[in-house]
């Protein structure tokens, strides 16, 4: 917002500038879609952002159902529901939906519930409150049920209370919460028989954890090619990735796909380097270690090489898609976090640096932040709506 305060400013920016500012944030396609959307609004829609969820999703690149609903309800007051991960968790617990929320049928039901529940007078506030309820109170692992403004309506909470009563009084077990067609085995909202209730999980039995495919594993050999004594200061070679696909348009060290066994990767990497920088001394290509970086769907292992050119080699004309940068320029360029990890391994092997430097590891989720004081408005939002919303929630079609 500081760099491009208006749509016109963002539309006039280059993709290179957007990538440079977005570098390190992950999900790089979002920055590209944001800029392409701004251009479409300015160049094709007369500077007017579509005002409904339907037109937002249809006209703007990269805008999906959730984003369209959020923009339309919050910015333009359209009465339309939204479903993100937080809302999914809230609705599954309130309604006691035990089936996989990522399935097509359950997803459709959740969107239908969200549309029925959204407050027609304050749709944007309601949607934001529902998302914040899931983010700050109805959390994945440690929900604050005692502070929840919809606890009395929550079927997951009722299920926990019943199961505790059953355990303490040796009563027969309760049927599943949704119990749409339990005896016929046709209910698509109930948990499958293969996943029984876990007493130790409480309300976190809901929503049922979706089965996720592990990220596919790939291997790449990459090389930091440096001219340490280049005229004007040391420089390293970066090349630009294709305009589509993973890390589209970002800059990286020359790389080649590599076999996990390592066969022929030195030769292939040297050929790649020479295609950008001309003849190079093969004997100076050194292997320094590896970096593992996990993207959303790929676990990529980088075999890190380095090659330093001797002498005051002038920075010659490079082909399109390549550039020689100083180390300072590298740190502000449009490069991914993975490439910065690679460079740290390379730096750790250079004379005058601490070789005991801790090497880059796979990113781990940061600890959840405590709710900020500004997020405590949830109670004040829900409280005046209890008289009207309570029966509405209870009577929603299962």
C-alpha positions as semicolon CSV with decimal commas, in nm:
position;residue;x (nm);y (nm);z (nm)
1;X;0,000;0,000;0,000
2;X;0,288;0,237;0,067
3;X;0,455;0,170;-0,267
4;X;0,137;0,148;-0,478
5;X;-0,146;0,323;-0,291
6;X;-0,392;0,309;-0,583
7;X;-0,498;0,057;-0,845
8;X;-0,354;0,285;-1,111
9;X;-0,015;0,280;-0,937
10;X;-0,014;-0,099;-0,912
11;X;-0,131;-0,139;-1,271
12;X;0,157;0,073;-1,396
13;X;0,416;-0,130;-1,206
14;X;0,616;-0,402;-1,380
15;X;0,591;-0,768;-1,281
16;X;0,959;-0,748;-1,190
17;X;0,885;-0,474;-0,935
18;X;0,593;-0,672;-0,791
19;X;0,803;-0,988;-0,762
20;X;1,082;-0,793;-0,598
21;X;0,851;-0,653;-0,330
22;X;0,675;-0,991;-0,285
23;X;1,000;-1,188;-0,254
24;X;1,009;-1,406;0,057
25;X;0,634;-1,402;0,119
26;X;0,556;-1,729;-0,060
27;X;0,257;-1,802;-0,286
28;X;0,420;-1,585;-0,550
29;X;0,134;-1,629;-0,795
30;X;-0,080;-1,412;-0,567
31;X;0,139;-1,110;-0,631
32;X;0,116;-1,172;-1,005
33;X;-0,263;-1,212;-0,995
34;X;-0,295;-0,896;-0,786
35;X;-0,105;-0,694;-1,043
36;X;-0,287;-0,850;-1,339
37;X;-0,620;-0,780;-1,170
38;X;-0,525;-0,416;-1,118
39;X;-0,432;-0,385;-1,486
40;X;-0,760;-0,536;-1,597
41;X;-0,961;-0,298;-1,380
42;X;-0,768;0,004;-1,508
43;X;-0,734;-0,092;-1,874
44;X;-1,058;-0,281;-1,942
45;X;-1,310;-0,192;-1,672
46;X;-1,272;0,184;-1,666
47;X;-1,110;0,184;-1,323
48;X;-1,419;0,035;-1,157
49;X;-1,381;-0,282;-0,948
50;X;-1,671;-0,529;-0,998
51;X;-1,914;-0,503;-0,706
52;X;-2,064;-0,852;-0,686
53;X;-1,910;-1,189;-0,605
54;X;-2,025;-1,329;-0,937
55;X;-1,864;-1,057;-1,150
56;X;-1,548;-1,043;-0,939
57;X;-1,493;-1,414;-0,990
58;X;-1,579;-1,400;-1,359
59;X;-1,386;-1,088;-1,460
60;X;-1,073;-1,075;-1,245
61;X;-0,788;-1,326;-1,289
62;X;-0,696;-1,527;-0,981
63;X;-1,011;-1,436;-0,786
64;X;-1,184;-1,746;-0,654
65;X;-1,511;-1,798;-0,475
66;X;-1,387;-1,710;-0,126
67;X;-1,196;-1,398;-0,232
68;X;-1,489;-1,279;-0,441
69;X;-1,733;-1,326;-0,154
70;X;-1,505;-1,151;0,094
71;X;-1,452;-0,847;-0,129
72;X;-1,818;-0,821;-0,228
73;X;-1,951;-0,844;0,129
74;X;-1,686;-0,639;0,308
75;X;-1,623;-0,367;0,049
76;X;-1,961;-0,344;-0,121
77;X;-2,211;-0,485;0,129
78;X;-2,337;-0,771;-0,086
79;X;-2,527;-1,029;0,118
80;X;-2,313;-1,330;0,037
81;X;-2,143;-1,583;0,260
82;X;-1,778;-1,685;0,263
83;X;-1,609;-2,013;0,346
84;X;-1,239;-2,030;0,427
85;X;-1,051;-2,269;0,654
86;X;-1,162;-2,089;0,969
87;X;-1,528;-2,074;0,868
88;X;-1,517;-2,440;0,768
89;X;-1,398;-2,532;1,116
90;X;-1,665;-2,320;1,287
91;X;-1,952;-2,457;1,076
92;X;-1,839;-2,819;1,107
93;X;-1,832;-2,788;1,485
94;X;-2,154;-2,587;1,519
95;X;-2,341;-2,834;1,296
96;X;-2,147;-3,144;1,403
97;X;-2,044;-3,231;1,048
98;X;-1,804;-3,522;1,072
99;X;-1,743;-3,595;0,704
100;X;-1,438;-3,476;0,511
101;X;-1,496;-3,101;0,453
102;X;-1,286;-3,109;0,137
103;X;-1,530;-3,340;-0,038
104;X;-1,747;-3,179;-0,304
105;X;-2,075;-3,257;-0,127
106;X;-1,968;-3,126;0,214
107;X;-1,810;-2,817;0,059
108;X;-2,139;-2,737;-0,115
109;X;-2,327;-2,780;0,213
110;X;-2,087;-2,547;0,393
111;X;-2,134;-2,277;0,131
112;X;-2,509;-2,321;0,157
113;X;-2,494;-2,284;0,537
114;X;-2,274;-1,974;0,509
115;X;-2,524;-1,816;0,269
116;X;-2,817;-1,890;0,500
117;X;-2,642;-1,754;0,808
118;X;-2,492;-1,430;0,675
119;X;-2,648;-1,123;0,835
120;X;-2,832;-0,927;0,564
121;X;-2,785;-0,603;0,753
122;X;-2,411;-0,643;0,815
123;X;-2,276;-0,909;0,577
124;X;-1,918;-0,784;0,579
125;X;-1,902;-0,763;0,958
126;X;-2,064;-1,104;0,994
127;X;-1,819;-1,271;0,756
128;X;-1,520;-1,110;0,922
129;X;-1,650;-1,212;1,263
130;X;-1,700;-1,572;1,151
131;X;-1,345;-1,586;1,016
132;X;-1,202;-1,427;1,331
133;X;-1,406;-1,662;1,550
134;X;-1,228;-1,953;1,386
135;X;-0,889;-1,783;1,396
136;X;-0,894;-1,671;1,760
137;X;-1,149;-1,880;1,953
138;X;-1,253;-2,192;1,760
139;X;-0,893;-2,279;1,679
140;X;-0,769;-2,609;1,530
141;X;-0,594;-2,757;1,833
142;X;-0,684;-2,560;2,147
143;X;-1,029;-2,404;2,108
144;X;-1,143;-2,163;2,379
145;X;-1,491;-2,310;2,416
146;X;-1,561;-2,128;2,743
147;X;-1,518;-1,796;2,559
148;X;-1,716;-1,890;2,250
149;X;-2,022;-1,674;2,182
150;X;-2,200;-1,961;2,003
151;X;-2,117;-2,237;2,253
152;X;-2,482;-2,298;2,335
153;X;-2,553;-2,367;1,968
154;X;-2,250;-2,589;1,907
155;X;-2,332;-2,954;1,840
156;X;-1,968;-3,054;1,879
157;X;-1,975;-2,911;2,232
158;X;-2,303;-3,094;2,299
159;X;-2,147;-3,415;2,171
160;X;-1,855;-3,378;2,413
161;X;-2,091;-3,322;2,707
162;X;-2,299;-3,627;2,612
163;X;-1,997;-3,853;2,569
164;X;-1,866;-3,746;2,909
165;X;-2,206;-3,826;3,062
166;X;-2,211;-4,164;2,892
167;X;-1,863;-4,245;3,022
168;X;-1,947;-4,141;3,379
169;X;-2,282;-4,326;3,401
170;X;-2,219;-4,627;3,176
171;X;-2,505;-4,526;2,944
172;X;-2,537;-4,664;2,591
173;X;-2,339;-4,466;2,334
174;X;-2,497;-4,179;2,144
175;X;-2,559;-4,179;1,771
176;X;-2,355;-3,948;1,554
177;X;-2,447;-3,582;1,579
178;X;-2,577;-3,529;1,228
179;X;-2,744;-3,875;1,212
180;X;-2,897;-3,802;0,873
181;X;-2,922;-4,158;0,755
182;X;-2,715;-4,351;1,003
183;X;-2,887;-4,685;0,964
184;X;-2,873;-4,686;0,587
185;X;-2,510;-4,575;0,564
186;X;-2,602;-4,304;0,313
187;X;-2,529;-3,990;0,516
188;X;-2,261;-3,781;0,351
189;X;-2,226;-3,542;0,643
190;X;-2,152;-3,797;0,917
191;X;-1,809;-3,930;1,003
192;X;-1,740;-4,268;0,840
193;X;-1,757;-4,577;1,065
194;X;-1,385;-4,623;1,012
195;X;-1,319;-4,302;1,205
196;X;-1,496;-4,338;1,543
197;X;-1,523;-4,066;1,805
198;X;-1,197;-4,003;1,993
199;X;-1,275;-3,909;2,352
200;X;-0,936;-3,742;2,396
201;X;-0,990;-3,495;2,112
202;X;-1,317;-3,340;2,230
203;X;-1,456;-3,081;1,988
204;X;-1,142;-3,111;1,776
205;X;-1,290;-3,434;1,640
206;X;-1,454;-3,180;1,408
207;X;-1,378;-3,111;1,134
208;X;-1,252;-3,448;1,019
209;X;-0,895;-3,421;0,898
210;X;-0,880;-3,443;0,521
211;X;-0,643;-3,697;0,378
212;X;-0,360;-3,505;0,220
213;X;-0,110;-3,625;-0,031
214;X;0,246;-3,572;0,083
215;X;0,435;-3,320;-0,129
216;X;0,611;-3,480;-0,419
217;X;0,987;-3,489;-0,385
218;X;1,216;-3,336;-0,643
219;X;1,587;-3,270;-0,661
220;X;1,775;-2,986;-0,826
221;X;2,143;-2,901;-0,868
222;X;2,212;-2,527;-0,843
223;X;2,531;-2,325;-0,858
224;X;2,638;-1,988;-0,725
225;X;2,866;-1,859;-1,000
226;X;3,066;-1,564;-0,869
227;X;3,323;-1,323;-1,003
228;X;3,486;-1,225;-0,671
229;X;3,731;-0,979;-0,827
230;X;3,512;-0,834;-1,100
231;X;3,568;-0,471;-1,186
232;X;3,332;-0,268;-0,972
233;X;3,298;-0,537;-0,705
234;X;3,214;-0,905;-0,671
235;X;2,915;-1,021;-0,874
236;X;2,702;-1,335;-0,889
237;X;2,500;-1,470;-1,180
238;X;2,121;-1,495;-1,165
239;X;1,886;-1,621;-1,435
240;X;1,511;-1,569;-1,464
241;X;1,259;-1,849;-1,432
242;X;0,987;-1,903;-1,695
243;X;0,682;-1,674;-1,690
244;X;0,454;-1,957;-1,574
245;X;0,475;-2,241;-1,326
246;X;0,652;-2,260;-0,991
247;X;0,815;-1,930;-0,886
248;X;0,720;-1,777;-1,222
249;X;0,933;-1,480;-1,322
250;X;1,158;-1,489;-1,015
251;X;1,537;-1,494;-1,035
252;X;1,754;-1,786;-0,927
253;X;2,100;-1,933;-0,953
254;X;2,148;-2,147;-1,265
255;X;1,989;-2,485;-1,190
256;X;1,915;-2,819;-1,352
257;X;1,687;-3,105;-1,249
258;X;1,895;-3,370;-1,075
259;X;1,866;-3,738;-1,009
260;X;1,859;-3,810;-0,634
261;X;2,153;-4,045;-0,687
262;X;2,358;-3,753;-0,819
263;X;2,464;-3,921;-1,143
264;X;2,570;-3,681;-1,416
265;X;2,447;-3,375;-1,226
266;X;2,789;-3,204;-1,224
267;X;2,818;-3,236;-1,602
268;X;2,461;-3,116;-1,662
269;X;2,507;-2,824;-1,425
270;X;2,833;-2,718;-1,586
271;X;2,669;-2,723;-1,929
272;X;2,389;-2,503;-1,794
273;X;2,639;-2,257;-1,649
274;X;2,833;-2,240;-1,975
275;X;2,515;-2,171;-2,170
276;X;2,482;-1,848;-1,971
277;X;2,841;-1,745;-1,906
278;X;3,058;-1,913;-2,170
279;X;3,354;-2,152;-2,111
280;X;3,422;-2,225;-1,744
281;X;3,687;-2,426;-1,555
282;X;3,514;-2,753;-1,465
283;X;3,772;-2,837;-1,198
284;X;3,664;-2,539;-0,987
285;X;3,303;-2,653;-0,952
286;X;3,263;-2,744;-0,583
287;X;2,980;-2,915;-0,397
288;X;2,900;-2,734;-0,072
289;X;2,599;-2,919;0,069
290;X;2,225;-2,926;0,029
291;X;1,916;-2,728;0,118
292;X;1,567;-2,872;0,158
293;X;1,278;-2,634;0,098
294;X;0,911;-2,730;0,099
295;X;0,670;-2,541;-0,122
296;X;0,293;-2,595;-0,093
297;X;0,305;-2,917;-0,298
298;X;0,672;-2,989;-0,365
299;X;0,956;-3,088;-0,135
300;X;1,262;-2,972;-0,327
301;X;1,618;-3,069;-0,235
302;X;1,881;-2,836;-0,377
303;X;2,234;-2,971;-0,419
304;X;2,440;-2,656;-0,372
305;X;2,749;-2,595;-0,582
306;X;2,978;-2,297;-0,613
307;X;3,224;-2,179;-0,873
308;X;3,440;-1,874;-0,823
309;X;3,618;-1,722;-1,123
310;X;3,972;-1,603;-1,066
311;X;4,118;-1,275;-1,177
312;X;3,955;-0,947;-1,265
313;X;3,720;-1,090;-1,523
314;X;3,510;-0,810;-1,672
315;X;3,135;-0,849;-1,652
316;X;3,061;-0,927;-2,014
317;X;2,734;-0,887;-2,199
318;X;2,494;-1,156;-2,082
319;X;2,212;-1,313;-2,281
320;X;1,850;-1,210;-2,216
321;X;1,716;-1,362;-1,895
322;X;2,047;-1,338;-1,708
323;X;2,216;-1,071;-1,499
324;X;2,523;-1,023;-1,281
325;X;2,441;-0,869;-0,942
326;X;2,641;-0,758;-0,642
327;X;2,567;-0,934;-0,316
328;X;2,379;-0,630;-0,194
329;X;2,166;-0,628;-0,508
330;X;2,097;-0,999;-0,466
331;X;1,941;-0,947;-0,123
332;X;1,693;-0,694;-0,262
333;X;1,621;-0,875;-0,590
334;X;1,312;-1,077;-0,675
335;X;1,446;-1,409;-0,549
336;X;1,271;-1,680;-0,349
337;X;1,341;-1,778;0,009
338;X;1,484;-2,105;-0,120
339;X;1,753;-1,918;-0,318
340;X;1,843;-1,714;-0,011
341;X;1,890;-2,041;0,176
342;X;2,115;-2,166;-0,104
343;X;2,322;-1,848;-0,088
344;X;2,365;-1,881;0,289
345;X;2,517;-2,227;0,238
346;X;2,753;-2,083;-0,024
347;X;2,852;-1,790;0,198
348;X;2,922;-2,026;0,487
349;X;3,191;-2,197;0,281
350;X;3,376;-1,884;0,178
351;X;3,705;-1,775;0,337
352;X;3,654;-1,537;0,625
353;X;3,306;-1,664;0,713
354;X;3,201;-1,883;1,001
355;X;3,173;-2,237;0,867
356;X;2,988;-2,344;1,174
357;X;2,698;-2,124;1,066
358;X;2,370;-2,303;1,111
359;X;2,251;-2,437;0,777
360;X;1,906;-2,374;0,641
361;X;1,639;-2,619;0,741
362;X;1,290;-2,691;0,619
363;X;1,058;-2,415;0,728
364;X;0,843;-2,497;1,029
365;X;0,512;-2,335;1,117
366;X;0,556;-2,044;1,352
367;X;0,383;-2,052;1,686
368;X;0,034;-1,913;1,680
369;X;0,019;-1,550;1,780
370;X;-0,195;-1,446;2,068
371;X;-0,511;-1,262;1,969
372;X;-0,453;-0,890;1,954
373;X;-0,674;-0,656;2,158
374;X;-0,843;-0,548;1,836
375;X;-0,975;-0,899;1,780
376;X;-1,172;-0,908;2,101
377;X;-1,467;-0,734;1,937
378;X;-1,615;-1,073;1,849
379;X;-1,816;-1,097;2,170
380;X;-1,964;-0,752;2,121
381;X;-2,056;-0,841;1,765
382;X;-2,230;-1,170;1,845
383;X;-2,400;-1,070;2,171
384;X;-2,671;-0,844;2,026
385;X;-2,747;-1,105;1,761
386;X;-2,819;-1,399;1,994
387;X;-3,196;-1,343;2,011
388;X;-3,236;-1,354;1,634
389;X;-2,946;-1,573;1,526
390;X;-2,997;-1,853;1,779
391;X;-3,318;-1,995;1,633
392;X;-3,182;-1,933;1,285
393;X;-2,877;-2,146;1,357
394;X;-3,090;-2,418;1,518
395;X;-3,331;-2,438;1,230
396;X;-3,084;-2,443;0,943
397;X;-3,147;-2,743;0,719
398;X;-2,909;-3,026;0,790
